[in-house]
Amino acid sequence: MNRAFPLHRAPVGFGPAPAVRRLAALHRLDERARELLDRAVERRRLFPARREVVREGQPVDGPLLILSGWAARVRHLHDGRRQLLSFLLPGDLIGNCRQRSAVSVSTVVTLTEAATCAAPPASASPALAEAYALSAAAEEAQLLQQIARLGRMSAEERLLDLLLEFRERLDQAGLAAPDGFALPLTQETLADATGLTSVHVNRMLQQLRRQGDIVLKGSGLTLRDVKHLCDRVGRAVVGG
Amino acid sequence: MNRAFPLHRAPVGFGPAPAVRRLAALHRLDERARELLDRAVERRRLFPARREVVREGQPVDGPLLILSGWAARVRHLHDGRRQLLSFLLPGDLIGNCRQRSAVSVSTVVTLTEAATCAAPPASASPALAEAYALSAAAEEAQLLQQIARLGRMSAEERLLDLLLEFRERLDQAGLAAPDGFALPLTQETLADATGLTSVHVNRMLQQLRRQGDIVLKGSGLTLRDVKHLCDRVGRAVVGG
DNA sequence: CGTGCGATTGAGTTGGTTCAAGGCCAGTGG
DNA sequence: CCACTGGCCTTGAACCAACTCAATCGCACG
């Protein structure tokens, strides 16, 4: 599973860490903000894949920042069914926006091995505060899109739309090429995110491949015509 | 359509306005907070049913408070499919939590005739600020639940869970009896919320009636055994 | 007495699931 | 060096929950 140079941790061009890059993409970060981040990043905490980072209903002492790897907010139904609520990528915050509530509203699990650190307090930098606010807004937009996906899209559309969301978000962190990125998820995980079965995810991915919409090589995903694919699911073409 | 005394606007026991009652249910409101609300409520604005209150991408000048009636956040897909993202009931806020973004992230439409007013600024009262924060947290929890519903529940479960959410929320505003409430929605609207077709919503409601789970008389809904129904969908039993 | 919206019903279809059996491959231990 | 194991991906066949299409009913309203 560990290759010498995991694709999903390899910045396309080197430069600031992906998490910093993503926050800077949301709002211009001044020296102070970057310094705070650099300092916070030193106290990183590593998690193996499939580990719970925070559990629903448990107290949390402050927002966390994802530095590397993929994680997800997840909800479990009483009978074992599982639904991924949203994905957390480098530069995303866990437990942003709910200021005083000391309790997590959802469980967060890592999907790959991942690193986090405590997010520097917004109060220490206006630029950072602004980036956090925009991050919270983006997160809400993603939740709304997830609802529209699950409620009204076909299986093929759900997958396409989700992949396009990944591209857009990874691009902010400098983790995507214009037409592709590393997708270190199992089909089972994609199924839990799209409300499908892994069997059907498999068939839909095959269909997308046959149609020439995507190319999958190992964990490397290429989108063959981003603009056209965005049109197909009614999504704004962004970045890349 | 207008009866002399619409059920959904009739407080079960009289007292403070439903919106105030709901905010007070979230956090104890002091005199100052109540006074601010009373003053804001005087400048109410009325909307007929099926009217857009704010449109996605349009500027908004500040958060609104729902005083009466039902509204919903909605998303339209490019080909006309429609998905309700969340419901807005008396005491709910529109455009809370996204402090500086002057642009709405989703369209809001009234489902019944409804009244709103500008929400008094949180900065004017700590108690109010706290209530707003808890309202935002509740709203997020509802979005997450909506995702779980659409992704992993059967048609029957989706409807039951949604009805139980309505009961819990209307109860906070004093608009629900322990076992029922007025449900002024068309089956088409329920379909847009649950990701189903109106035909199937109809059949599922009939099934719930046949099973003795619910009673529907006009717009009056009775839930026959709330505790048991909550268990069936894995939902915490609250209020009532 | 129409008119129109919403609820209801029936019959046929289909998108997605379920169940079950391989296949592929990286890691492990002999 | 190879056999064995465990994840994950892939495939086939049968099934079913939910959809589509289309007609009818009921009722409030003008």
mmCIF file of C-alpha atoms in Angstrom, chain B residues 20-109:
data_model
loop_
_atom_site.group_PDB
_atom_site.id
_atom_site.type_symbol
_atom_site.label_atom_id
_atom_site.label_comp_id
_atom_site.label_asym_id
_atom_site.label_seq_id
_atom_site.Cartn_x
_atom_site.Cartn_y
_atom_site.Cartn_z
ATOM 1 C CA VAL B 20 -39.564 33.449 19.993
ATOM 2 C CA ARG B 21 -40.632 30.277 21.702
ATOM 3 C CA ARG B 22 -38.322 28.232 19.510
ATOM 4 C CA LEU B 23 -35.322 30.468 20.094
ATOM 5 C CA ALA B 24 -36.040 30.421 23.814
ATOM 6 C CA ALA B 25 -36.120 26.618 23.643
ATOM 7 C CA LEU B 26 -32.561 26.693 22.341
ATOM 8 C CA HIS B 27 -31.236 29.052 24.995
ATOM 9 C CA ARG B 28 -32.773 30.999 27.860
ATOM 10 C CA LEU B 29 -33.603 34.493 26.558
ATOM 11 C CA ASP B 30 -33.267 37.439 28.896
ATOM 12 C CA GLU B 31 -35.394 40.582 28.863
ATOM 13 C CA ARG B 32 -33.118 42.370 26.446
ATOM 14 C CA ALA B 33 -33.225 39.555 23.918
ATOM 15 C CA ARG B 34 -37.006 39.324 24.106
ATOM 16 C CA GLU B 35 -37.328 43.051 23.688
ATOM 17 C CA LEU B 36 -35.098 43.029 20.612
ATOM 18 C CA LEU B 37 -37.163 40.230 19.147
ATOM 19 C CA ASP B 38 -40.458 41.923 19.937
ATOM 20 C CA ARG B 39 -39.253 45.031 18.211
ATOM 21 C CA ALA B 40 -37.945 43.126 15.156
ATOM 22 C CA VAL B 41 -41.184 41.193 14.826
ATOM 23 C CA GLU B 42 -43.096 44.404 14.294
ATOM 24 C CA ARG B 43 -41.394 44.900 10.950
ATOM 25 C CA ARG B 44 -42.631 41.648 9.537
ATOM 26 C CA ARG B 45 -42.811 40.886 5.889
ATOM 27 C CA LEU B 46 -45.446 38.576 4.423
ATOM 28 C CA PHE B 47 -44.948 36.159 1.561
ATOM 29 C CA PRO B 48 -47.554 34.127 -0.283
ATOM 30 C CA ALA B 49 -46.959 30.413 -0.767
ATOM 31 C CA ARG B 50 -44.430 29.321 -3.400
ATOM 32 C CA ARG B 51 -42.619 32.610 -3.495
ATOM 33 C CA GLU B 52 -38.839 32.980 -3.641
ATOM 34 C CA VAL B 53 -37.541 34.681 -0.527
ATOM 35 C CA VAL B 54 -33.882 34.762 -1.506
ATOM 36 C CA ARG B 55 -32.207 33.411 -4.610
ATOM 37 C CA GLU B 56 -28.923 31.519 -4.756
ATOM 38 C CA GLY B 57 -26.071 33.827 -5.634
ATOM 39 C CA GLN B 58 -28.019 36.981 -4.893
ATOM 40 C CA PRO B 59 -26.838 39.417 -2.229
ATOM 41 C CA VAL B 60 -28.613 39.388 1.133
ATOM 42 C CA ASP B 61 -28.367 42.232 3.585
ATOM 43 C CA GLY B 62 -28.669 40.215 6.764
ATOM 44 C CA PRO B 63 -30.104 37.117 8.396
ATOM 45 C CA LEU B 64 -33.880 36.702 8.417
ATOM 46 C CA LEU B 65 -36.049 35.095 11.041
ATOM 47 C CA ILE B 66 -39.040 32.959 10.075
ATOM 48 C CA LEU B 67 -42.063 34.053 12.096
ATOM 49 C CA SER B 68 -44.758 31.828 10.668
ATOM 50 C CA GLY B 69 -45.359 29.392 7.847
ATOM 51 C CA TRP B 70 -43.098 26.850 6.177
ATOM 52 C CA ALA B 71 -40.231 27.545 3.805
ATOM 53 C CA ALA B 72 -37.396 25.508 2.373
ATOM 54 C CA ARG B 73 -33.945 25.783 0.942
ATOM 55 C CA VAL B 74 -34.010 24.311 -2.517
ATOM 56 C CA ARG B 75 -31.644 23.454 -5.334
ATOM 57 C CA HIS B 76 -32.566 23.138 -8.980
ATOM 58 C CA LEU B 77 -30.625 20.872 -11.318
ATOM 59 C CA HIS B 78 -29.936 22.075 -14.812
ATOM 60 C CA ASP B 79 -32.657 19.889 -16.305
ATOM 61 C CA GLY B 80 -35.406 20.913 -13.922
ATOM 62 C CA ARG B 81 -35.081 18.287 -11.226
ATOM 63 C CA ARG B 82 -35.622 19.838 -7.832
ATOM 64 C CA GLN B 83 -34.253 18.882 -4.439
ATOM 65 C CA LEU B 84 -35.265 20.377 -1.116
ATOM 66 C CA LEU B 85 -32.173 20.790 1.017
ATOM 67 C CA SER B 86 -33.795 21.643 4.314
ATOM 68 C CA PHE B 87 -37.009 22.972 5.762
ATOM 69 C CA LEU B 88 -37.315 26.313 7.491
ATOM 70 C CA LEU B 89 -39.868 26.549 10.295
ATOM 71 C CA PRO B 90 -40.883 29.357 12.651
ATOM 72 C CA GLY B 91 -37.886 30.341 14.744
ATOM 73 C CA ASP B 92 -35.390 29.248 12.090
ATOM 74 C CA LEU B 93 -32.902 31.679 10.634
ATOM 75 C CA ILE B 94 -32.093 32.242 6.980
ATOM 76 C CA GLY B 95 -28.486 33.169 6.285
ATOM 77 C CA ASN B 96 -27.197 32.653 9.800
ATOM 78 C CA CYS B 97 -23.547 31.542 10.336
ATOM 79 C CA ARG B 98 -22.106 32.893 7.080
ATOM 80 C CA GLN B 99 -21.054 36.180 8.645
ATOM 81 C CA ARG B 100 -19.518 38.248 5.923
ATOM 82 C CA SER B 101 -20.518 36.462 2.766
ATOM 83 C CA ALA B 102 -23.119 38.853 1.353
ATOM 84 C CA VAL B 103 -24.332 36.193 -1.054
ATOM 85 C CA SER B 104 -26.851 33.460 -0.410
ATOM 86 C CA VAL B 105 -25.613 29.891 -0.904
ATOM 87 C CA SER B 106 -29.059 28.545 -1.693
ATOM 88 C CA THR B 107 -32.449 29.604 -2.910
ATOM 89 C CA VAL B 108 -35.190 29.833 -0.290
ATOM 90 C CA VAL B 109 -38.870 29.475 -1.226
#
